[in-house]
Amino acid sequence: MLDREDLGADLGERATLVQFSTAFCQPCRATRRVLDDVAGMVGGVAHVEVDAESRLDLVRRLGLRGTPTVLVLDASGRVVRGGGGQPRKADVIAALGAAIA
């Protein structure tokens, strides 16, 4: 479970897309655009970006191995899906379905 204290931002009412990024990660920029687009399309969904380098405690706690890493949280902050690398918009939308259902 992740909460506002972990992420430094409020969770979405229905779901939250959490992106772990680093400053020089090229795929992180494209991932940011995809997640922003999806969050803008689906009401009650927030996109929160976390700087992995400044939050090594959280990266270690979650066992993350690289950036970008995207976690899909349900309304309570429970991780329902996650994956590394640049996601496709269709995959993000499908993962949201599991969080919102």
mmCIF file of C-alpha atoms in Angstrom:
data_model
loop_
_atom_site.group_PDB
_atom_site.id
_atom_site.type_symbol
_atom_site.label_atom_id
_atom_site.label_comp_id
_atom_site.label_asym_id
_atom_site.label_seq_id
_atom_site.Cartn_x
_atom_site.Cartn_y
_atom_site.Cartn_z
ATOM 1 C CA MET A 1 0.000 0.000 0.000
ATOM 2 C CA LEU A 2 1.153 3.482 -0.850
ATOM 3 C CA ASP A 3 -0.253 6.731 0.501
ATOM 4 C CA ARG A 4 0.156 10.487 0.260
ATOM 5 C CA GLU A 5 3.162 10.392 2.566
ATOM 6 C CA ASP A 6 4.932 7.857 0.328
ATOM 7 C CA LEU A 7 4.166 9.683 -2.920
ATOM 8 C CA GLY A 8 4.207 13.319 -1.867
ATOM 9 C CA ALA A 9 0.851 13.820 -3.615
ATOM 10 C CA ASP A 10 -2.779 12.895 -3.175
ATOM 11 C CA LEU A 11 -4.084 9.614 -4.547
ATOM 12 C CA GLY A 12 -6.724 9.714 -7.260
ATOM 13 C CA GLU A 13 -10.336 9.195 -6.228
ATOM 14 C CA ARG A 14 -10.592 6.040 -8.353
ATOM 15 C CA ALA A 15 -6.988 5.098 -9.157
ATOM 16 C CA THR A 16 -3.433 6.453 -9.296
ATOM 17 C CA LEU A 17 -0.763 5.979 -11.946
ATOM 18 C CA VAL A 18 2.619 6.181 -10.209
ATOM 19 C CA GLN A 19 5.679 6.711 -12.381
ATOM 20 C CA PHE A 20 9.201 6.285 -11.035
ATOM 21 C CA SER A 21 11.630 8.305 -13.156
ATOM 22 C CA THR A 22 15.172 9.638 -13.215
ATOM 23 C CA ALA A 23 16.453 12.896 -14.686
ATOM 24 C CA PHE A 24 18.300 11.445 -17.679
ATOM 25 C CA CYS A 25 15.830 8.678 -18.552
ATOM 26 C CA GLN A 26 14.693 9.229 -22.136
ATOM 27 C CA PRO A 27 11.772 6.737 -22.017
ATOM 28 C CA CYS A 28 10.548 8.470 -18.843
ATOM 29 C CA ARG A 29 9.544 11.537 -20.872
ATOM 30 C CA ALA A 30 7.409 9.483 -23.251
ATOM 31 C CA THR A 31 5.937 7.566 -20.307
ATOM 32 C CA ARG A 32 4.988 10.864 -18.658
ATOM 33 C CA ARG A 33 3.037 11.888 -21.776
ATOM 34 C CA VAL A 34 1.196 8.555 -21.968
ATOM 35 C CA LEU A 35 0.227 8.587 -18.293
ATOM 36 C CA ASP A 36 -0.826 12.251 -18.405
ATOM 37 C CA ASP A 37 -3.023 11.487 -21.427
ATOM 38 C CA VAL A 38 -4.687 8.508 -19.753
ATOM 39 C CA ALA A 39 -5.200 10.352 -16.447
ATOM 40 C CA GLY A 40 -6.818 13.189 -18.405
ATOM 41 C CA MET A 41 -9.164 10.778 -20.189
ATOM 42 C CA VAL A 42 -10.413 8.883 -17.130
ATOM 43 C CA GLY A 43 -12.121 10.792 -14.346
ATOM 44 C CA GLY A 44 -10.836 10.302 -10.813
ATOM 45 C CA VAL A 45 -7.424 9.055 -11.973
ATOM 46 C CA ALA A 46 -4.260 10.867 -10.868
ATOM 47 C CA HIS A 47 -0.751 10.637 -12.335
ATOM 48 C CA VAL A 48 2.041 11.016 -9.794
ATOM 49 C CA GLU A 49 5.685 11.085 -10.831
ATOM 50 C CA VAL A 50 8.319 10.132 -8.257
ATOM 51 C CA ASP A 51 12.021 10.957 -8.662
ATOM 52 C CA ALA A 52 13.587 7.558 -8.024
ATOM 53 C CA GLU A 53 16.980 9.040 -7.133
ATOM 54 C CA SER A 54 15.559 11.169 -4.326
ATOM 55 C CA ARG A 55 13.316 8.370 -3.022
ATOM 56 C CA LEU A 56 15.742 5.437 -2.849
ATOM 57 C CA ASP A 57 14.034 4.292 0.366
ATOM 58 C CA LEU A 58 10.759 3.784 -1.503
ATOM 59 C CA VAL A 59 12.498 2.262 -4.549
ATOM 60 C CA ARG A 60 14.188 -0.301 -2.302
ATOM 61 C CA ARG A 61 11.001 -0.998 -0.331
ATOM 62 C CA LEU A 62 9.143 -1.742 -3.564
ATOM 63 C CA GLY A 63 12.036 -3.691 -5.105
ATOM 64 C CA LEU A 64 12.163 -1.555 -8.252
ATOM 65 C CA ARG A 65 14.999 -2.243 -10.679
ATOM 66 C CA GLY A 66 14.908 0.517 -13.283
ATOM 67 C CA THR A 67 13.148 3.523 -14.752
ATOM 68 C CA PRO A 68 10.606 4.123 -15.922
ATOM 69 C CA THR A 69 8.567 1.882 -13.674
ATOM 70 C CA VAL A 70 4.802 2.367 -13.536
ATOM 71 C CA LEU A 71 2.542 1.159 -10.727
ATOM 72 C CA VAL A 72 -1.239 1.239 -10.945
ATOM 73 C CA LEU A 73 -2.894 1.776 -7.572
ATOM 74 C CA ASP A 74 -6.542 1.328 -6.689
ATOM 75 C CA ALA A 75 -8.408 4.006 -4.706
ATOM 76 C CA SER A 76 -7.007 2.717 -1.402
ATOM 77 C CA GLY A 77 -3.381 2.801 -2.620
ATOM 78 C CA ARG A 78 -2.990 -0.941 -3.170
ATOM 79 C CA VAL A 79 -0.722 -1.865 -6.095
ATOM 80 C CA VAL A 80 -2.833 -3.803 -8.601
ATOM 81 C CA ARG A 81 -0.437 -3.783 -11.574
ATOM 82 C CA GLY A 82 3.082 -2.699 -12.308
ATOM 83 C CA GLY A 83 5.784 -2.936 -14.886
ATOM 84 C CA GLY A 84 9.031 -1.527 -16.152
ATOM 85 C CA GLY A 85 9.762 0.219 -19.398
ATOM 86 C CA GLN A 86 7.728 2.569 -21.529
ATOM 87 C CA PRO A 87 4.075 1.464 -21.511
ATOM 88 C CA ARG A 88 1.616 1.586 -24.388
ATOM 89 C CA LYS A 89 -1.511 3.659 -23.815
ATOM 90 C CA ALA A 90 -3.768 0.645 -24.422
ATOM 91 C CA ASP A 91 -1.917 -1.358 -21.756
ATOM 92 C CA VAL A 92 -2.267 1.460 -19.225
ATOM 93 C CA ILE A 93 -5.994 1.705 -19.905
ATOM 94 C CA ALA A 94 -6.376 -2.060 -19.487
ATOM 95 C CA ALA A 95 -4.442 -1.963 -16.193
ATOM 96 C CA LEU A 96 -6.678 0.845 -14.976
ATOM 97 C CA GLY A 97 -9.659 -1.398 -15.597
ATOM 98 C CA ALA A 98 -8.293 -3.806 -13.000
ATOM 99 C CA ALA A 99 -7.803 -0.982 -10.484
ATOM 100 C CA ILE A 100 -11.213 0.589 -10.963
ATOM 101 C CA ALA A 101 -13.274 -2.617 -11.191
#
